[in-house]
Coordinates of C-alpha atoms and ligand atoms in Angstrom, one line a residue:
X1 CA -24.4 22.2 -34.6
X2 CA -25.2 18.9 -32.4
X3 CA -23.5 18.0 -29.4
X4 CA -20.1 16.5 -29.2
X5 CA -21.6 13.5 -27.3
X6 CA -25.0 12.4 -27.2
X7 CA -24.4 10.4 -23.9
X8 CA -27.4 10.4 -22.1
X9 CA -26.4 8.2 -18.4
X10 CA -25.2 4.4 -17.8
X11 CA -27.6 1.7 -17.3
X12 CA -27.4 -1.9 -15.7
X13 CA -28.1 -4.4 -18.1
X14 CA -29.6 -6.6 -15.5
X15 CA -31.7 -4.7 -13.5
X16 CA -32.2 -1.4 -15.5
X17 CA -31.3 0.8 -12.2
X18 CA -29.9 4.4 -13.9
X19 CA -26.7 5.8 -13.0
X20 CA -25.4 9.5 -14.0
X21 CA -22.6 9.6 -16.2
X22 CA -21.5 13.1 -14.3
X23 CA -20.0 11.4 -11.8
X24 CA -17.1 8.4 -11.3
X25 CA -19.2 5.2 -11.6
X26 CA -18.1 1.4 -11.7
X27 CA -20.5 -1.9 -11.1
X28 CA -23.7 -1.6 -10.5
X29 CA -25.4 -2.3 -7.0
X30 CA -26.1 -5.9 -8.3
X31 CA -22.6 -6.4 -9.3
X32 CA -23.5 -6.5 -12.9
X33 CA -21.3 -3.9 -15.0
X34 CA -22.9 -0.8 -16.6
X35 CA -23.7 0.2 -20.6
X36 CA -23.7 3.8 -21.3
X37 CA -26.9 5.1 -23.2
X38 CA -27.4 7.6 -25.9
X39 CA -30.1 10.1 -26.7
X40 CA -30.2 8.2 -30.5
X41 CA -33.4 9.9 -31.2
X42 CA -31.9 12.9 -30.9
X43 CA -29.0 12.3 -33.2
X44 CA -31.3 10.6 -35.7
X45 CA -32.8 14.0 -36.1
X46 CA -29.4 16.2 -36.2
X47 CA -26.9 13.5 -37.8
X48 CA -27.3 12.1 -41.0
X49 CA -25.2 9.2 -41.6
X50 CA -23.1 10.4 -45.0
X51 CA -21.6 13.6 -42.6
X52 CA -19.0 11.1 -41.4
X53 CA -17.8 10.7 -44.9
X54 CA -15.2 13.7 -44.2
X55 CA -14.3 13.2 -41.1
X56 CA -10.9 12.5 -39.7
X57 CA -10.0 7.9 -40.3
X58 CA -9.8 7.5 -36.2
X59 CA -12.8 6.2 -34.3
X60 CA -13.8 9.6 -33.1
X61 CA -15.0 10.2 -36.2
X62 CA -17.8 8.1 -34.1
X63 CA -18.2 11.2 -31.1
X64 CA -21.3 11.5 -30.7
X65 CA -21.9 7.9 -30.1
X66 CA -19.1 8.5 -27.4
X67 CA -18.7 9.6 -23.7
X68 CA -16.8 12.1 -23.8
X69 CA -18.4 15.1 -23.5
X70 CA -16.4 17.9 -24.2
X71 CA -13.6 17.3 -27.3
X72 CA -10.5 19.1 -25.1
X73 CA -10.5 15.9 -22.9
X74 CA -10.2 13.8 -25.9
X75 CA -6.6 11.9 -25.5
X76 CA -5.7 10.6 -28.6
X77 CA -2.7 9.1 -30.9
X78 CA -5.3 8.7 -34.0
X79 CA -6.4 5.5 -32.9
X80 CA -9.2 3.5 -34.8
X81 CA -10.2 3.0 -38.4
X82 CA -8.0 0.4 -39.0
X83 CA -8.0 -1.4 -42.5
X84 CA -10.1 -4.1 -43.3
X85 CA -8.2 -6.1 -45.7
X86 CA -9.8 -8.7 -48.5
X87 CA -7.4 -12.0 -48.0
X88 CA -8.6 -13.8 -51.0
X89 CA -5.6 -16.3 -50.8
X90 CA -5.9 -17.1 -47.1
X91 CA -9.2 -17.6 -48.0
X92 CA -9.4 -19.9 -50.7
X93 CA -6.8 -22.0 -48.7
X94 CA -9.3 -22.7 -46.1
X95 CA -12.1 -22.5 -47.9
X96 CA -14.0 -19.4 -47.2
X97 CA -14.6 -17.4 -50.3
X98 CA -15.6 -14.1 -48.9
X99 CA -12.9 -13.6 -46.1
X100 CA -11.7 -10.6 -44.4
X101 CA -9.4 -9.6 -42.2
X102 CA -9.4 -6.5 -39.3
X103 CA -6.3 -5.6 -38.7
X104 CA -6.2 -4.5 -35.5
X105 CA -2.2 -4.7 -35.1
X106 CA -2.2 -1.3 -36.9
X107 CA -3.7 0.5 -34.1
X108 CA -1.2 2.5 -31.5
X109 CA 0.6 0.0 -28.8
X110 CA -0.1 -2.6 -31.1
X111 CA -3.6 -4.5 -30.4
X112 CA -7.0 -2.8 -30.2
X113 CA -6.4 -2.4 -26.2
X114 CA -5.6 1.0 -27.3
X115 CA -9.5 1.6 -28.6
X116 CA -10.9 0.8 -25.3
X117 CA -7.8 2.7 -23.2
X118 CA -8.2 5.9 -25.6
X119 CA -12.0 6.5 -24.3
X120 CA -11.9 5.0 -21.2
X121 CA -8.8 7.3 -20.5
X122 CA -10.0 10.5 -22.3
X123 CA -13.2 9.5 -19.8
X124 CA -11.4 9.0 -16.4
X125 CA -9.5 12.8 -17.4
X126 CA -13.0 14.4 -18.0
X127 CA -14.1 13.0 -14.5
X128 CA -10.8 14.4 -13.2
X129 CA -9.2 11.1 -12.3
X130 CA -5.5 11.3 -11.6
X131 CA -4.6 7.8 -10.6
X132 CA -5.6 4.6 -11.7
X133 CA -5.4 1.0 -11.2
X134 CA -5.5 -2.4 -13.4
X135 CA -5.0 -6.0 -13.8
X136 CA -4.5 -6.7 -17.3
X137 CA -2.7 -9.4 -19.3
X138 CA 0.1 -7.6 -21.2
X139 CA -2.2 -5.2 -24.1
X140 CA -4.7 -3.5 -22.3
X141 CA -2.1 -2.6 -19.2
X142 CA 0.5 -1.3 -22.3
X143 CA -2.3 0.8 -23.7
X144 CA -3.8 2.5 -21.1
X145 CA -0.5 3.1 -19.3
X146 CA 0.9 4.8 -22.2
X147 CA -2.5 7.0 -23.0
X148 CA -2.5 7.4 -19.0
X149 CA 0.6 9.3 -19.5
X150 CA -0.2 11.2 -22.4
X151 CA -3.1 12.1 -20.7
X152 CA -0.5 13.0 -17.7
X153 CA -2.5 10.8 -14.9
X154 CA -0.5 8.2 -13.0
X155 CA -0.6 4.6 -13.3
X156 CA -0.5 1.1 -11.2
X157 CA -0.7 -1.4 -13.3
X158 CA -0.4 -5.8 -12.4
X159 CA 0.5 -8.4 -14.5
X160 CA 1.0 -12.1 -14.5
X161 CA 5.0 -12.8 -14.8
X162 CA 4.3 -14.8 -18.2
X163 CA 2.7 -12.4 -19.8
X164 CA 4.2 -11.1 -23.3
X165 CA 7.7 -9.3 -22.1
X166 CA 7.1 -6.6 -24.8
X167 CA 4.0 -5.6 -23.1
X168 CA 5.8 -5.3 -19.9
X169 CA 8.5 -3.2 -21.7
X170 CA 5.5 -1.3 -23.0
X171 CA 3.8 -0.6 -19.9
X172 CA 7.4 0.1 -18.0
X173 CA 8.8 2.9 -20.5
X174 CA 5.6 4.9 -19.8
X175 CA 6.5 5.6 -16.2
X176 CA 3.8 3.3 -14.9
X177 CA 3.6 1.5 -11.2
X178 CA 4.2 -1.5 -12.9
X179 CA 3.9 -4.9 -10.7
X180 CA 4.4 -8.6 -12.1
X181 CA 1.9 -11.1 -10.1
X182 CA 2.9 -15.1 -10.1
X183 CA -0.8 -16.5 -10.8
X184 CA -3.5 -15.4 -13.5
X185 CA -4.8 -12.2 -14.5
X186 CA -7.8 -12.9 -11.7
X187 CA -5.2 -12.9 -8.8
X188 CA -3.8 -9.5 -10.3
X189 CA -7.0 -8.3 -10.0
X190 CA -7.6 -9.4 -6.6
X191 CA -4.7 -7.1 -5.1
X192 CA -5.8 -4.5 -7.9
X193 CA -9.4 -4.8 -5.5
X194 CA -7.8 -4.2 -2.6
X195 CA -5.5 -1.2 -3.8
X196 CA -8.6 0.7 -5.1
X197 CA -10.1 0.2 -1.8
X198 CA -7.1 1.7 0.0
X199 CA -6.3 4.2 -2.0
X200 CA -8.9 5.4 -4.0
X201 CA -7.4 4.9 -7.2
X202 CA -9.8 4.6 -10.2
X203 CA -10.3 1.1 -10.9
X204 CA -9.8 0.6 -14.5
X205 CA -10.4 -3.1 -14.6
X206 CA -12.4 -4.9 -17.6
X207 CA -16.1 -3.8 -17.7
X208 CA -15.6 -2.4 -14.1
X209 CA -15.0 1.1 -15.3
X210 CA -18.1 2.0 -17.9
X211 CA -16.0 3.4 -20.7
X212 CA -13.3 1.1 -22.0
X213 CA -16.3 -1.3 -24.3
X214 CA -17.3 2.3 -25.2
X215 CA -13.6 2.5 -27.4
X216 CA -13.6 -0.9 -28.1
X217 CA -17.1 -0.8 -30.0
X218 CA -16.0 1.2 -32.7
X219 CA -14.7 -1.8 -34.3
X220 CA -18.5 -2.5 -34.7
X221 CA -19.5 0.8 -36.4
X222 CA -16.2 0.4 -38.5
X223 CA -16.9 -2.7 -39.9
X224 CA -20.3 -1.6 -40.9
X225 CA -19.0 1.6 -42.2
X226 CA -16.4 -0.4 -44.3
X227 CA -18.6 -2.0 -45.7
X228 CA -20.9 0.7 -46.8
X229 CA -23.5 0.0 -44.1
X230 CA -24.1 -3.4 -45.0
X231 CA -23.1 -5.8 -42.6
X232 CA -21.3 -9.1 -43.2
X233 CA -22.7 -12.6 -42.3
X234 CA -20.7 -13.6 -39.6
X235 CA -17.9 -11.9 -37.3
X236 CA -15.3 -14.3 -35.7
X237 CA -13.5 -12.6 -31.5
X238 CA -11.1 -13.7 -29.8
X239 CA -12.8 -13.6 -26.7
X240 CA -11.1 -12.9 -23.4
X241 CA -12.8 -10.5 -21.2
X242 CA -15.5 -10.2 -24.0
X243 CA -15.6 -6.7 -23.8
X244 CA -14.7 -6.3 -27.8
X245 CA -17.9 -8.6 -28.6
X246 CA -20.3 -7.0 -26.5
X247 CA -18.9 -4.2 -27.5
X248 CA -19.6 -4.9 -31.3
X249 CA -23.2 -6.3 -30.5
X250 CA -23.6 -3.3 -28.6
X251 CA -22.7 -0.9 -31.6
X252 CA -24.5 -2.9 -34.4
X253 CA -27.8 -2.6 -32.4
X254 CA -27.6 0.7 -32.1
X255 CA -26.5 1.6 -35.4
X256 CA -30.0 -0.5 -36.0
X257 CA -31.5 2.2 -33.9
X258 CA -30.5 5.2 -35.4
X259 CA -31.4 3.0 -39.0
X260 CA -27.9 3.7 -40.3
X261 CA -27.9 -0.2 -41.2
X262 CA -30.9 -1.7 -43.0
X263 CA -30.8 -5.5 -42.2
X264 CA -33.2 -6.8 -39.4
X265 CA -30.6 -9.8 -39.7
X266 CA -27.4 -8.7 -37.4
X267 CA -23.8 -10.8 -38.0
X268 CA -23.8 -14.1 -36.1
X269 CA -21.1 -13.4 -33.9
X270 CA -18.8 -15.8 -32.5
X271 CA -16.7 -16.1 -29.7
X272 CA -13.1 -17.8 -30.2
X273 CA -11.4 -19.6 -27.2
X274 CA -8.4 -21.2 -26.2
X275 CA -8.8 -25.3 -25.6
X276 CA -7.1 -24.3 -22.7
X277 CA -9.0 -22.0 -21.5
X278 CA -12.9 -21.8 -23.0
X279 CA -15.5 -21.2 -20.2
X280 CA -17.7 -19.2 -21.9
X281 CA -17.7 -21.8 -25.2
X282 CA -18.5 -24.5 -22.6
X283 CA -21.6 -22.3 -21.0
X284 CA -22.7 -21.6 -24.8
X285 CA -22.5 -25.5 -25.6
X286 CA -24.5 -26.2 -22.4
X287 CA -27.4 -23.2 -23.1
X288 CA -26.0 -21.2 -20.1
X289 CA -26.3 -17.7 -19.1
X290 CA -23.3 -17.6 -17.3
X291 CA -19.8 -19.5 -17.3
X292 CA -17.9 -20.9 -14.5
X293 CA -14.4 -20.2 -13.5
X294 CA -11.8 -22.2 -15.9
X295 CA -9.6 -23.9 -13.6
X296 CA -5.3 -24.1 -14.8
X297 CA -6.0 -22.1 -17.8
X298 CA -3.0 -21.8 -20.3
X299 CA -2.5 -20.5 -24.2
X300 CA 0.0 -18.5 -26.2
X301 CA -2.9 -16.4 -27.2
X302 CA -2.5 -14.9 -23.9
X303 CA -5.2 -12.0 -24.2
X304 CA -7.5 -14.4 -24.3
X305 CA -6.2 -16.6 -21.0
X306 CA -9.6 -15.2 -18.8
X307 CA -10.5 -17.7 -16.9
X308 CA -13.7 -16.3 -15.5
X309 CA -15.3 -13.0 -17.6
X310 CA -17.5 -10.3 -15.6
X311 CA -19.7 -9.7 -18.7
X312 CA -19.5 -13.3 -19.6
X313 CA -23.7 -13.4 -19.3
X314 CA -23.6 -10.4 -21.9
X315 CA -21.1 -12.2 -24.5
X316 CA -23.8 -15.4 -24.0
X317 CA -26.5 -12.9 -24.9
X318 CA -24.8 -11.4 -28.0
X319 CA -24.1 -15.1 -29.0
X320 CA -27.5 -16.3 -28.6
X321 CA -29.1 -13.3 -30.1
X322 CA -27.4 -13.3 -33.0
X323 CA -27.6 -16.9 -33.9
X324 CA -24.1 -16.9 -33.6
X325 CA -21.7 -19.8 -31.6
X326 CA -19.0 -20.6 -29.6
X327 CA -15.6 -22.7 -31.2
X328 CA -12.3 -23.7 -29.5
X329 CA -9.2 -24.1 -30.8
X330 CA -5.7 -25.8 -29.9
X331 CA -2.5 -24.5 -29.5
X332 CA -1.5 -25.9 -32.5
X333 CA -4.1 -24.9 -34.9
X334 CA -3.8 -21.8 -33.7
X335 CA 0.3 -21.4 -34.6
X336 CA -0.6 -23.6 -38.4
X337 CA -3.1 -20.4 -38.5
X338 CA -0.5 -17.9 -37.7
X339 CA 1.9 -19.1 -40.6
X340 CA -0.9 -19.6 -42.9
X341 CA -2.0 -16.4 -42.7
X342 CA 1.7 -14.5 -42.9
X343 CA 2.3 -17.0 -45.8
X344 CA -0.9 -16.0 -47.7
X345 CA -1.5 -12.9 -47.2
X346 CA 1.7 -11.0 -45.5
X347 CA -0.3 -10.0 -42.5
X348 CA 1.9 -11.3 -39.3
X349 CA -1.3 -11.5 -36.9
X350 CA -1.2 -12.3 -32.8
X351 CA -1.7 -15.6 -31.7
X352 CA -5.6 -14.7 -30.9
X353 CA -6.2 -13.4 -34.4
X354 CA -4.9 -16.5 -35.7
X355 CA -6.9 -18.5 -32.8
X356 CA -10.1 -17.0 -35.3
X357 CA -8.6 -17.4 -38.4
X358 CA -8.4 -21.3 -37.3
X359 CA -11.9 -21.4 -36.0
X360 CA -13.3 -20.1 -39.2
X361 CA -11.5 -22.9 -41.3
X362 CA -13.7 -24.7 -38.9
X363 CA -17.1 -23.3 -39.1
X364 CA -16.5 -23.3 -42.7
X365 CA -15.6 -27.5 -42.5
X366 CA -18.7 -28.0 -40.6
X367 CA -21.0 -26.1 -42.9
X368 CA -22.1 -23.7 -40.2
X369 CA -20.5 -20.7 -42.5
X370 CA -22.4 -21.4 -45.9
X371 CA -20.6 -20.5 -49.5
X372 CA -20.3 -16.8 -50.3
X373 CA -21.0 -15.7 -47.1
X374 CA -18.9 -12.5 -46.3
X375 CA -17.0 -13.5 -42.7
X376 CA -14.9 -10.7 -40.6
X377 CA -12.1 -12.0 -38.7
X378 CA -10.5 -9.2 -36.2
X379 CA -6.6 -9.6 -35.5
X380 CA -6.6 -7.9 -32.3
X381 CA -2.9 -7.3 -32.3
X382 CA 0.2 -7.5 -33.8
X383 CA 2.2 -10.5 -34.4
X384 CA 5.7 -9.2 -33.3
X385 CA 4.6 -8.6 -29.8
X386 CA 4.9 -11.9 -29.6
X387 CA 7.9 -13.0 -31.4
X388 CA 9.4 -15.0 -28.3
X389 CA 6.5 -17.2 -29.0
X390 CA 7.2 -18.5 -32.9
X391 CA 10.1 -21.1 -32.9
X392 CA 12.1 -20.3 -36.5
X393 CA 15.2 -22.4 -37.4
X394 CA 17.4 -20.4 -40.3
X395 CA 20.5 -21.4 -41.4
X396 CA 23.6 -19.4 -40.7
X397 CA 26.4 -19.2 -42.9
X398 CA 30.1 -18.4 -42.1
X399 CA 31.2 -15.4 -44.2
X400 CA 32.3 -16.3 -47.7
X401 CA 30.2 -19.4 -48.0
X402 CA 29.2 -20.4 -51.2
X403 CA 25.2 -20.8 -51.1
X404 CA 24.1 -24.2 -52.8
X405 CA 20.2 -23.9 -52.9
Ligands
PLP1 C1 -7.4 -8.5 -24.7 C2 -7.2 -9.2 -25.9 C3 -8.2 -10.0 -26.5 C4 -9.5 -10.2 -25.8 O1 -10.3 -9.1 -25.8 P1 -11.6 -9.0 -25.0 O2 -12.3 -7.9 -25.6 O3 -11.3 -8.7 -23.5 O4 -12.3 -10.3 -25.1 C5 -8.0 -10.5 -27.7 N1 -6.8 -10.3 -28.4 C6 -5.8 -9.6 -27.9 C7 -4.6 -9.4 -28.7 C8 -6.0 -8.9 -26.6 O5 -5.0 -8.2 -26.2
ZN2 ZN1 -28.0 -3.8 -11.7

């Protein structure tokens, strides 16, 4: 019998300084955020890829490649393994033959915020963390205030007033500390700064807690495993916070490691922004390491309204290294891409699933994805959490009308 967790201690990706994983840890001392490592030699010798064949369809399936160490502090509502649907229709509208979509919306709370909230929280409870604290823009604040309560650890959570309302209801009904903030996510997590420093409270925030890109890269081993361990050409993120792409790149290379995929060649991956609101596409265009902060960003694909990422030099690097690229889309290629994809294929995806959907369509126009070339788009969430957003005009009839079609 191996271990439940082959976690070995978090490293900064920057300046390699070690950091135990017994212990609560955030940034590094360079302010970069820190990637937990794995004994994969180790595992390589006790795990053989097939044995996950019989295990449980949730992501950890995947536990040994995850932090938590002992399985009674796993808190869990059978997250992960979400479908990975063929959408020949969709795809033959806009051109890409070998189209696929993740549908994340399936997941509990409705977006894959509940990946990155069901480790980061089963985590912060083996640590013996009882409070914690997070600006977030609707999802991720919904998800872990919900596992935080399952989990029975308390809550303060900060959101911009326009965020999605059902996110708010979300992150209300679970008995959080729940505090509307009239600016952008990064002025919630200005006074989210200062509470952890007052308090004490665990700071949860993107990337500054180690744990939450350790859920969120399952969608990485997923896809692979979906595929039967052959990956696909190209992967398409809607990239906020970037924490699901480096989380994917993250995955993919160390499946790599453990030789569980074959290909030297990884998925180009690509990172989908708003018009609005695209500083990492901009530092990607310009051969950057780093983006600047996006001044008076707006979208309706509001998880993906970040003006200014923490990890954005880590999303550059997966780009880069992968051969992959940056594309931007409007407002209103990204609702055309939101019916189109409900009207092909059934699948009512979230504004930033459709925000990829549109890119691809792109890519695909400009020859960058080549024919037959098998392309993974991830809806991250569920279209009806943001119903308010989709303008419908139906008929009504009085009662007793006669319908003349
Ligand atoms: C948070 C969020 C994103 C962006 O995710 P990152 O991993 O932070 O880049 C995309 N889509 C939805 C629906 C989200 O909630
Ligand atoms: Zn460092």
């Amino acid at each position: 019998m191996g271990k439940y967790s082959y976690l070995l201690h978090l490293q900064c990706p920057k300046c390699q300084k070690t950091y135990s994983a017994e212990t609560e840890q955030h940034l590094c001392k360079c302010g970069s955020p820190l990637l937990a490592k794995y004994d994969l030699e180790l595992l390589k010798s006790e795990l053989e890829r097939d044995e996950l064949k019989n295990r449980p369809e949730n992501l950890w399936r995947y536990h040994e490649l995850l932090p938590v160490k002992e399985k009674s502090n796993v808190v869990s509502m059978g997250e992960g393994y979400s479908p990975l649907l063929k959408t020949p229709s969709l795809g033959r509208k806009i051109g890409v033959d070998e189209l696929y979509i993740k549908d994340e919306g399936l997941v509990p709370t409705g977006s894959f915020k509940a990946r990155g909230a069901a480790v980061g929280v089963s985590k912060a409870k083996e640590l013996g963390i009882k409070q914690l604290a997070m600006p977030t823009n609707g999802n991720a604040g919904a998800a872990w205030s919900l596992y935080a309560a399952r989990a029975g650890m308390e809550s303060y959570i900060l959101m911009p007033v326009d965020a999605p309302v059902v996110t708010r209801k979300e992150t209300a009904i679970s008995g959080a500390h729940l505090y509307l903030v009239n600016g952008l996510i990064s002025d919630a997590g200005k006074i989210v700064a200062s509470l952890v420093q007052e308090h004490g409270f665990y700071d949860a925030s993107t990337l500054k807690e180690p744990y939450r890109i350790e859920g969120k890269k399952t969608m990485g081993y997923e896809i692979a495993e979906q595929f039967n361990w052959e990956v696909p050409d190209v992967i398409l993120y809607p990239t906020g916070g970037g924490v699901g792409i480096i989380g994917i790149y993250k995955a993919l290379k160390e499946l790599q490691e453990l030789g569980w995929i074959k290909e030297e060649k990884l998925p180009r991956l690509v990172a989908v922004q708003a018009e609005n609101c695209a500083p990492i596409v901009k530092a990607w265009e310009e051969g950057k390491s780093e983006s600047e902060f996006w001044e008076n960003s707006t979208t309706i694909a509001f998880g993906i309204n970040v003006p200014k990422a923490i990890g954005d030099f880590l999303v550059l690097e997966a780009m880069y290294k992968t051969d992959g690229c940056g594309v931007t889309v409007s407002e209103e290629e990204i609702q055309k891409a939101q019916k189109l994809t409900a009207e092909h294929e059934g699948l009512f995806i979230c504004p930033e699933g459709a925000a990829v959907v549109s890119a691809a369509k792109d890519l695909k126009e400009k020859g960058w994805i080549k024919d037959g070339e098998k392309v993974v788009c991830l809806n991250t969430g569920q279209g009806i959490k943001y119903a308010d957003s989709i303008e419908v005009d139906v008929p009504v009839l009085e009662p007793g009308s006669k319908l003349t079609i």
